[in-house]
PDB file of C-alpha atoms in Angstrom:
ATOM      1  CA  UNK Q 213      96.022 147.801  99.108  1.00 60.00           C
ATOM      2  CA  UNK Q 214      97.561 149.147 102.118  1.00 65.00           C
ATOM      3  CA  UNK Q 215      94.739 148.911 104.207  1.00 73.00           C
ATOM      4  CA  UNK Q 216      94.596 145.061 103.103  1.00 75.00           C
ATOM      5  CA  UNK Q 217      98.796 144.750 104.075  1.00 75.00           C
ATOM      6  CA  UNK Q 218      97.767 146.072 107.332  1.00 79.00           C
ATOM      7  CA  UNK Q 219      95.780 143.100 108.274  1.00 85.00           C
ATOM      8  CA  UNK Q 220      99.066 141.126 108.290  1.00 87.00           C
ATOM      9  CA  UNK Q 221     100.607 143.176 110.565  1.00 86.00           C
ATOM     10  CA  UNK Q 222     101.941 142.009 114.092  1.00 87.00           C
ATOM     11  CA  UNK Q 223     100.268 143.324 117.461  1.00 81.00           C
ATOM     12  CA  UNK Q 224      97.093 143.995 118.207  1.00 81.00           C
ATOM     13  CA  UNK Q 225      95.658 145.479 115.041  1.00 80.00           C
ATOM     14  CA  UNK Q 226      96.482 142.745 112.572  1.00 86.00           C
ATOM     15  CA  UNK Q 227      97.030 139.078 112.041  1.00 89.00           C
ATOM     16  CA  UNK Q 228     100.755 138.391 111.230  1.00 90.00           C
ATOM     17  CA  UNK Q 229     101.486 137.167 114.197  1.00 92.00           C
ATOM     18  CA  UNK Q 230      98.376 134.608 114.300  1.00 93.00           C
ATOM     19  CA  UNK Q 231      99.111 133.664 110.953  1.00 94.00           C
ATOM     20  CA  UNK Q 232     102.902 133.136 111.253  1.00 95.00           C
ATOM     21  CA  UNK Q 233     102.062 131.041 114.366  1.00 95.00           C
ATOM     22  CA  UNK Q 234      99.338 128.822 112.467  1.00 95.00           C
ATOM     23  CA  UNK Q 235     102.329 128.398 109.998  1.00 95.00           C
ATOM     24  CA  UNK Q 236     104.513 127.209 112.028  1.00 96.00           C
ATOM     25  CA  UNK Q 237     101.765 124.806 114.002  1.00 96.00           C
ATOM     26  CA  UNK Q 238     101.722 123.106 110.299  1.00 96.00           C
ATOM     27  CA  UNK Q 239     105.416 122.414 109.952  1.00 96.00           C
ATOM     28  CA  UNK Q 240     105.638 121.202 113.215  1.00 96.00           C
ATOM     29  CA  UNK Q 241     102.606 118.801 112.680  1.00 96.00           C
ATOM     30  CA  UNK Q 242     104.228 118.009 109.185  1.00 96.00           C
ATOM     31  CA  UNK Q 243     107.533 117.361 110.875  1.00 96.00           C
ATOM     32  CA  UNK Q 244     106.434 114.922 113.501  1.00 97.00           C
ATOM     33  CA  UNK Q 245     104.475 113.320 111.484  1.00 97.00           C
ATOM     34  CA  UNK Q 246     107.293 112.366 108.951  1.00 96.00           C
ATOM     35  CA  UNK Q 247     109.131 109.843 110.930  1.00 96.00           C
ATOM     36  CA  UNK Q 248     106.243 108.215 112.541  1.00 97.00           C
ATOM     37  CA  UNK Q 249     104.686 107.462 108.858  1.00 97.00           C
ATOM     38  CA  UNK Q 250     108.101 107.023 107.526  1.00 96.00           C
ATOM     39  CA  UNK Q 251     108.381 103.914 110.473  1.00 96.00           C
ATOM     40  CA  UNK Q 252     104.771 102.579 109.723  1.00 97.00           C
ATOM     41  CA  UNK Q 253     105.556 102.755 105.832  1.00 96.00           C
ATOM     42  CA  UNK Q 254     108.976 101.024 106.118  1.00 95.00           C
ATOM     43  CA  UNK Q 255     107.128  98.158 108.683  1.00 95.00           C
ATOM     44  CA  UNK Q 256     104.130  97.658 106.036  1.00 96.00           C
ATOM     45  CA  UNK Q 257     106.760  97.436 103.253  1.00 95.00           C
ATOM     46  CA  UNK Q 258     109.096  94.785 104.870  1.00 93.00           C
ATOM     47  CA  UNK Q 259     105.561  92.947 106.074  1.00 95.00           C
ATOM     48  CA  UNK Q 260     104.701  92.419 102.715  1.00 94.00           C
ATOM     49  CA  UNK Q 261     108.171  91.659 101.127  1.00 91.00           C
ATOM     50  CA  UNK Q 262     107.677  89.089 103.825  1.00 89.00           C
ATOM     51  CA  UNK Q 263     107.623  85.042 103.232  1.00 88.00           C
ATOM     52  CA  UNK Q 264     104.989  84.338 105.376  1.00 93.00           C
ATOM     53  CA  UNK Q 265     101.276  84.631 103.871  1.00 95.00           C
ATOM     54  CA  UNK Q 266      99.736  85.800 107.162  1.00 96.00           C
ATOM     55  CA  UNK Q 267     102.329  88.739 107.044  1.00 95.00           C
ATOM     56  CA  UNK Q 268     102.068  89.442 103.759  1.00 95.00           C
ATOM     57  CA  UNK Q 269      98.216  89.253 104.232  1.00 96.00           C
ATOM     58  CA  UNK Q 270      98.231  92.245 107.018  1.00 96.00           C
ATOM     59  CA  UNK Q 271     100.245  94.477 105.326  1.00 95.00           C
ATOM     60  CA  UNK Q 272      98.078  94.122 102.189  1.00 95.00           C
ATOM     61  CA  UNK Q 273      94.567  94.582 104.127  1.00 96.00           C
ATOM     62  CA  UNK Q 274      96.682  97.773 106.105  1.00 96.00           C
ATOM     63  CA  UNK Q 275      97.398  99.674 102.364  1.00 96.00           C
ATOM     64  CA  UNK Q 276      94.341  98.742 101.321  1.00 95.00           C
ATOM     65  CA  UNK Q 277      92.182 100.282 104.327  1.00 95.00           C
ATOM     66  CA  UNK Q 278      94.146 103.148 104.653  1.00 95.00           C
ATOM     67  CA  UNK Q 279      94.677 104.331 101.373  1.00 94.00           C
ATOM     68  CA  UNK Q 280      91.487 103.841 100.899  1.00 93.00           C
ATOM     69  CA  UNK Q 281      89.685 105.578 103.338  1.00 93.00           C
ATOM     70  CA  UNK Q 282      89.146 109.687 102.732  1.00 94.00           C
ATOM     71  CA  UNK Q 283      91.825 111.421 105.445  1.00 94.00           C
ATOM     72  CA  UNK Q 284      89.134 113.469 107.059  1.00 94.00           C
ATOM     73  CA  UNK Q 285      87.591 110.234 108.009  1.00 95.00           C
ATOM     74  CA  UNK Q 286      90.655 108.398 109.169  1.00 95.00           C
ATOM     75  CA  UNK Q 287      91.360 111.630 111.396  1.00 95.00           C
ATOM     76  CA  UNK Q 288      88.205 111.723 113.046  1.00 94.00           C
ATOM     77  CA  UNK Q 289      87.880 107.810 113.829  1.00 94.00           C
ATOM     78  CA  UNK Q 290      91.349 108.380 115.389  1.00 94.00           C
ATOM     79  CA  UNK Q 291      90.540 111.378 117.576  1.00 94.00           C
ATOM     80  CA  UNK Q 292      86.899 110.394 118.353  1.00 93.00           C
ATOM     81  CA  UNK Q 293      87.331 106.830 118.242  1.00 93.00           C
ATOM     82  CA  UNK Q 294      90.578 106.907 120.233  1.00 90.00           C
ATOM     83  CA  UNK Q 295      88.853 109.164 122.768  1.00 91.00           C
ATOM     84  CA  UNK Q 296      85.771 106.835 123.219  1.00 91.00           C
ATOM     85  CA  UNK Q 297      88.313 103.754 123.594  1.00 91.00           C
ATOM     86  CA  UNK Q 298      90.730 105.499 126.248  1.00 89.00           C
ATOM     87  CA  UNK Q 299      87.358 106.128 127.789  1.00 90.00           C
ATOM     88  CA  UNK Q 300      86.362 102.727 128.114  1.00 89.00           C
ATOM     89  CA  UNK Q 301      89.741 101.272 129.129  1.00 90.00           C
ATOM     90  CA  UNK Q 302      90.173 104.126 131.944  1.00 88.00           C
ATOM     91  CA  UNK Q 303      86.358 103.194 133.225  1.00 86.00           C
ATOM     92  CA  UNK Q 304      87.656  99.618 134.149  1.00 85.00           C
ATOM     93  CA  UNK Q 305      89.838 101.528 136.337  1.00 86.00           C
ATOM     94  CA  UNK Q 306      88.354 104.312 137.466  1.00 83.00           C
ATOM     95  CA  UNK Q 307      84.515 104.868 137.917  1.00 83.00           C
ATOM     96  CA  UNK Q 308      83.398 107.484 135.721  1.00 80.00           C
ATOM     97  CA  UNK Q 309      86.752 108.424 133.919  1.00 82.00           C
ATOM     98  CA  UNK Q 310      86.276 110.886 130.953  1.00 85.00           C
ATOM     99  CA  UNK Q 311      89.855 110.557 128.860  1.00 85.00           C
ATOM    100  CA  UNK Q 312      90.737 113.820 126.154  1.00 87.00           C
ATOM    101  CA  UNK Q 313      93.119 112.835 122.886  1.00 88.00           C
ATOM    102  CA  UNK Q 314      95.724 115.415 122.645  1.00 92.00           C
ATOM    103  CA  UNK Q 315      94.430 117.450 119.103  1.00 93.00           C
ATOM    104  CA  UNK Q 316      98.120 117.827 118.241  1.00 95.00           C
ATOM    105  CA  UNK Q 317      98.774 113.739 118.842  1.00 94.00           C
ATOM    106  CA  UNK Q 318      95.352 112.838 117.018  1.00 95.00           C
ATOM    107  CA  UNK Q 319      96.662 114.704 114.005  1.00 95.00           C
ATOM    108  CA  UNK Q 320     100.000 113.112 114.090  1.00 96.00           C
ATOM    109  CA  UNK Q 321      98.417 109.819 114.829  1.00 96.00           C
ATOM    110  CA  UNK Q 322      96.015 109.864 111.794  1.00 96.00           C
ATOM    111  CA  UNK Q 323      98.061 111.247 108.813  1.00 96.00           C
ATOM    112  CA  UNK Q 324     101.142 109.145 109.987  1.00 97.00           C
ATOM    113  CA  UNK Q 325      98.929 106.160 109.361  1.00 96.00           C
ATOM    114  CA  UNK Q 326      97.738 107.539 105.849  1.00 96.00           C
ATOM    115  CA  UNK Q 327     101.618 108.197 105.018  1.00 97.00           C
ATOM    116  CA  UNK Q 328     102.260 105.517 106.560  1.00 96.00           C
ATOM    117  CA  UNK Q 329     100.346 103.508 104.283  1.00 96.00           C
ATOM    118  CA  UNK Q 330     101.024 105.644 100.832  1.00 96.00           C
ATOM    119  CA  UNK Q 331     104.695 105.181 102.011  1.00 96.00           C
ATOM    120  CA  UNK Q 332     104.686 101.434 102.378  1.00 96.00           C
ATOM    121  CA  UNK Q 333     104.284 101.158  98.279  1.00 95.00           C
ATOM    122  CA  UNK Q 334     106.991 103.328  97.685  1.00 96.00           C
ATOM    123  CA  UNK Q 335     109.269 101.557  99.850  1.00 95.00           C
ATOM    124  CA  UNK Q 336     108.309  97.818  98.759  1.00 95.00           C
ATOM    125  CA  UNK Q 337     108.698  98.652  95.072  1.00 94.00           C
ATOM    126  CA  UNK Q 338     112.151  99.925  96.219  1.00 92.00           C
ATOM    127  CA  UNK Q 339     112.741  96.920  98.136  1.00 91.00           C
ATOM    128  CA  UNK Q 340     112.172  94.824  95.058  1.00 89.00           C
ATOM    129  CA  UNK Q 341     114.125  97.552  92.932  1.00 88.00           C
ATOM    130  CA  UNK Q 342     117.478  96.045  94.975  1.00 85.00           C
ATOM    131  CA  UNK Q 343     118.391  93.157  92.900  1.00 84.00           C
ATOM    132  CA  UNK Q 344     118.105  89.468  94.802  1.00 81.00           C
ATOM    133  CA  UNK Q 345     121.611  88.286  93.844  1.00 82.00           C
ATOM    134  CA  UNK Q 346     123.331  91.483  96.343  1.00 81.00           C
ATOM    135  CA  UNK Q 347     121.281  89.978  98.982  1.00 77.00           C
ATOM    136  CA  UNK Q 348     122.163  86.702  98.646  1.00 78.00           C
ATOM    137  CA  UNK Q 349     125.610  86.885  98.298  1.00 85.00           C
ATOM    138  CA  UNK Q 350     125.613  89.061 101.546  1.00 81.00           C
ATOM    139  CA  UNK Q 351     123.987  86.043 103.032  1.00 79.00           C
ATOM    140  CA  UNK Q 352     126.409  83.662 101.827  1.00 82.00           C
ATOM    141  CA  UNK Q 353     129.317  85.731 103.326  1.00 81.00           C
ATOM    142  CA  UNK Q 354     127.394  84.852 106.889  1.00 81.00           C
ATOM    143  CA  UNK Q 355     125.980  88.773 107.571  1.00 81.00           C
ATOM    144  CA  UNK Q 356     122.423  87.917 109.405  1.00 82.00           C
ATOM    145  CA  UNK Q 357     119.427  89.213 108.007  1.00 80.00           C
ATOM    146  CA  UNK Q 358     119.458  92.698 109.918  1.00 83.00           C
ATOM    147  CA  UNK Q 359     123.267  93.293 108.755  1.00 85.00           C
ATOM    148  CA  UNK Q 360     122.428  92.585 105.215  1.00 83.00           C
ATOM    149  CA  UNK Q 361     119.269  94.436 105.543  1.00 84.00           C
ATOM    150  CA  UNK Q 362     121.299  97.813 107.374  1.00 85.00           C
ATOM    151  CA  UNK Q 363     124.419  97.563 104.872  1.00 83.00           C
ATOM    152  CA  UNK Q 364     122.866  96.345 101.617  1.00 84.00           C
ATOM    153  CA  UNK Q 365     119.184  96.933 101.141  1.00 85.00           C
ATOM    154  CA  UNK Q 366     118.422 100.081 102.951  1.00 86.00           C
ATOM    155  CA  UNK Q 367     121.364 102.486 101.311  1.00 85.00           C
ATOM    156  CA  UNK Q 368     120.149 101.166  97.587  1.00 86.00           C
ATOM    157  CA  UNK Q 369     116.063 101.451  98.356  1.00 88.00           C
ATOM    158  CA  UNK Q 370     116.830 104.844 100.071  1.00 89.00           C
ATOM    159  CA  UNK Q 371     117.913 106.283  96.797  1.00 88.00           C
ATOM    160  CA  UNK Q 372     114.905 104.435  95.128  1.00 91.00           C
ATOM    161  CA  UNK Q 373     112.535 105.584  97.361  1.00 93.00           C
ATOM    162  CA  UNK Q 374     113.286 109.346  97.798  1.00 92.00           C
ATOM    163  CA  UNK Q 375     111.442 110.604  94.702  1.00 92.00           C
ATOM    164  CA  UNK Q 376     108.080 108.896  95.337  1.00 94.00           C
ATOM    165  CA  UNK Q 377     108.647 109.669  99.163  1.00 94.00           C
ATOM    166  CA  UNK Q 378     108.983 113.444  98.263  1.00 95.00           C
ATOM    167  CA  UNK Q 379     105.873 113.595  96.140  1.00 95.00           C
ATOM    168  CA  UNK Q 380     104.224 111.984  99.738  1.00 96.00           C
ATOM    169  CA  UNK Q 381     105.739 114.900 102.067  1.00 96.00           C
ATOM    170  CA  UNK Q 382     104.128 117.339  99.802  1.00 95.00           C
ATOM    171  CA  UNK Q 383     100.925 115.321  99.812  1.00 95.00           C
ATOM    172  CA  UNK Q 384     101.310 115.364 103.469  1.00 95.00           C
ATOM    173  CA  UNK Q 385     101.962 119.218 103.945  1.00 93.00           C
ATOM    174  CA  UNK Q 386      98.408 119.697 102.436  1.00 92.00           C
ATOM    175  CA  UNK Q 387      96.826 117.770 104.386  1.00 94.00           C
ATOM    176  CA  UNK Q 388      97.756 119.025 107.475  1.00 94.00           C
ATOM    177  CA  UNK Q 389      94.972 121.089 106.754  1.00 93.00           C
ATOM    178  CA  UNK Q 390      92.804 118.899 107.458  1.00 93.00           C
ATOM    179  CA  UNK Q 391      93.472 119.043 111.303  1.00 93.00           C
ATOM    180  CA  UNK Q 392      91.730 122.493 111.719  1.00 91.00           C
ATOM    181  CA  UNK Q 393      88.539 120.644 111.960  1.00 91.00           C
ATOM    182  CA  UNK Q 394      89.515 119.001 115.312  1.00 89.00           C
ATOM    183  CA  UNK Q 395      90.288 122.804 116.410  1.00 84.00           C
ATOM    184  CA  UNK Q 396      93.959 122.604 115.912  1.00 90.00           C
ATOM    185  CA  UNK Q 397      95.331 126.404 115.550  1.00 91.00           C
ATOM    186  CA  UNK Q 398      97.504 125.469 112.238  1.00 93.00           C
ATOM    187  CA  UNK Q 399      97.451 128.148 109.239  1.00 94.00           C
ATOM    188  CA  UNK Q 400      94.191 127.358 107.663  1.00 94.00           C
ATOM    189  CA  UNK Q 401      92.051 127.723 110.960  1.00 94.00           C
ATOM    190  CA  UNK Q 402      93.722 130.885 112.002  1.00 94.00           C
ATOM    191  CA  UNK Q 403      93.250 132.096 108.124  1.00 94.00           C
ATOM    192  CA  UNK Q 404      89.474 131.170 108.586  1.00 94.00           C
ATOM    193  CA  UNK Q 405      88.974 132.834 111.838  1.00 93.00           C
ATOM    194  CA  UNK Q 406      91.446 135.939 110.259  1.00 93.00           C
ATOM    195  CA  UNK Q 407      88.438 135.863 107.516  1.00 93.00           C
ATOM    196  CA  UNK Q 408      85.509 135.714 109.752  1.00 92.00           C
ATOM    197  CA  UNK Q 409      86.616 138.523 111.747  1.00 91.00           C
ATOM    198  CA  UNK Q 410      87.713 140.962 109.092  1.00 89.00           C
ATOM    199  CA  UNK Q 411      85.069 139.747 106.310  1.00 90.00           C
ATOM    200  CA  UNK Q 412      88.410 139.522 103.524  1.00 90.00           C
ATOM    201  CA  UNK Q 413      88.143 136.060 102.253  1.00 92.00           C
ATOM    202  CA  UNK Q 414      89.832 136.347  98.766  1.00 92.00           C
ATOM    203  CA  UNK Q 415      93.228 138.036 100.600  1.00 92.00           C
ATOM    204  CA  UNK Q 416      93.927 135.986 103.476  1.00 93.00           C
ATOM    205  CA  UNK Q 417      92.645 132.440 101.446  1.00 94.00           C
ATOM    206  CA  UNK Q 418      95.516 133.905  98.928  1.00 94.00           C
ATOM    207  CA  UNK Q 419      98.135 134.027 101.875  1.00 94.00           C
ATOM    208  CA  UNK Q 420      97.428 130.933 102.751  1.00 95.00           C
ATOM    209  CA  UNK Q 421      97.949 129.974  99.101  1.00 95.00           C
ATOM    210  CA  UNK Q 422     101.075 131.828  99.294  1.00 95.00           C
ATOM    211  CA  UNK Q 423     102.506 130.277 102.385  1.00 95.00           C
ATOM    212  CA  UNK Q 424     102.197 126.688 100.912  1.00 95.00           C
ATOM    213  CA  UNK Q 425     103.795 127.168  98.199  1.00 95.00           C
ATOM    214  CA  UNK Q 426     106.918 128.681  99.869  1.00 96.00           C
ATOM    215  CA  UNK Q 427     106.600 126.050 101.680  1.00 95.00           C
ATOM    216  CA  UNK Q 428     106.316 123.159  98.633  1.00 94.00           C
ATOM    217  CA  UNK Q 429     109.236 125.404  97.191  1.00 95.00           C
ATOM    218  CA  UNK Q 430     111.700 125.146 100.267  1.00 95.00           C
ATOM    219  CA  UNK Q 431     110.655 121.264 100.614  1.00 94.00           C
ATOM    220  CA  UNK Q 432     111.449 120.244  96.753  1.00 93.00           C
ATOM    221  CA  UNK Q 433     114.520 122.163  97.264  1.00 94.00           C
ATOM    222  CA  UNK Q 434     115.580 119.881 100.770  1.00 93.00           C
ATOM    223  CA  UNK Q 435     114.659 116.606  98.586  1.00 92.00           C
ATOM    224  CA  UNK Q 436     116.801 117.140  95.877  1.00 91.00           C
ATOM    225  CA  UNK Q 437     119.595 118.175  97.624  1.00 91.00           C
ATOM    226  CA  UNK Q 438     118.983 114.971  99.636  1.00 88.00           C
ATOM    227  CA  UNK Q 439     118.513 113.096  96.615  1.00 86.00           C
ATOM    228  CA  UNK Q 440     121.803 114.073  94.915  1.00 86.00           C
ATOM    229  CA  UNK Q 441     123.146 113.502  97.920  1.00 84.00           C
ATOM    230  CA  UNK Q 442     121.819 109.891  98.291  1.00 79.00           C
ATOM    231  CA  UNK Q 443     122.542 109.100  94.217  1.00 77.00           C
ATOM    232  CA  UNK Q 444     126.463 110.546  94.201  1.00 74.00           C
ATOM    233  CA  UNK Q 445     128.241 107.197  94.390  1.00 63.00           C
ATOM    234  CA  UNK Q 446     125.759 105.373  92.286  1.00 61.00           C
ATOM    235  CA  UNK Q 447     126.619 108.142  89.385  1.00 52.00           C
ATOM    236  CA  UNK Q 448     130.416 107.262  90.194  1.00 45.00           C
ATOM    237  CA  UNK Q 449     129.882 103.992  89.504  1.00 43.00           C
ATOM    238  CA  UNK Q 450     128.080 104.382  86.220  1.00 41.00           C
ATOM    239  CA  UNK Q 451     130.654 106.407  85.536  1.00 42.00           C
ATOM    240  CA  UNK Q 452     133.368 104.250  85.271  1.00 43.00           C
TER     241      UNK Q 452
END
């Protein structure tokens, strides 16, 4: 057992430090790719609370794609895909150009569209959560769309929307592992090469294991702090 502990340890000899690094790779992809999905989600949700068909249309056919497709897939049309198009682009410019996606961007780039999309639901049936009659009286006191939008709609669908947006940052944490495939150094390619190396598959896999689930743990914890946080003058008013 010792001998296994060992393996974790930092320097030369072990593979804490590789590990802790490929751990914090993953929150840092997690992290940036929050607010970019959170945007796209937020975009496709308004889009199809929309009055216009067309608008309605594309953020329909966007959900459907991308919740559709398998994530491994999405990511490598987005890194290979997006490298073959920059390619093309720079070659009108410049004979013979050879463009390289950014790993790191590629990954942010293709889960933030799959959150993106996953997000979008949770935030229209939030949207449509707000009842009709708060909107429209805002309107009638002469507050423009964006106004009624920033002081009316958004605090109330905020509070709706944090539960099912939680469940989707977890969601999202897993998948991060995903981007080892593209050779991205997060915690489940430094486990694998950690198991190649030392031929211990069952101990560092379980590390791995472990490390997720602090890190589900510590996350459920942030939401529902953030969620009691969000719901306190809503429980004043049912209160009373």
């Amino acid at each position: 057992m010792l001998e296994l502990l060992d393996l974790l340890s930092f320097g030369p000899n072990g593979w804490g430090d590789e590990i802790a690094r490929g751990a914090l790779l993953t929150i840092e992809l997690a992290v940036a790719t929050l607010p970019v999905g959170l945007a796209i989600g937020l975009g496709v949700a308004l889009a199809k609370d929309s009055s216009s068909l067309v608008v309605r249309g594309i953020g329909d056919i966007y959900t459907t794609v991308f919740r559709g497709l398998p994530e491994l897939l999405t990511l490598f049309i987005v890194y290979y895909g997006g490298q073959m198009l920059l390619t093309r682009i720079a070659g009108y410019f410049v004979d013979g150009a050879n463009v390289e996606v950014n790993q790191f961007v590629a990954g942010v780039a293709a889960l933030g569209l799959v959150l993106g999309a996953f997000s979008s639901e949770v935030f229209y049936a939030a949207i449509r959560a707000v009842p009709r009659g708060q909107k429209e009286a805002a309107a009638a006191l002469g507050l423009s769309k964006y106004r009624v939008f920033r002081l009316v709609t958004f605090p109330q669908l905020w509070r709706v929307a944090l539960p099912g947006l939680s469940n989707n940052w977890l969601v999202l944490l897993k998948d991060t592992s995903l981007v080892s495939v593209i050779a991205i150094n997060d915690l489940m390619r430094q486990t694998a090469i950690a198991v190649g190396v030392t031929k211990q598959p069952f101990f560092f896999y379980l590390v791995a294991c472990l490390i997720y689930l602090v890190f589900s743990m510590l996350s459920s914890a942030v939401f529902v702090r953030l969620e009691a946080r969000a719901s306190r003058g809503f429980k004043r008013v049912g209160g009373h």
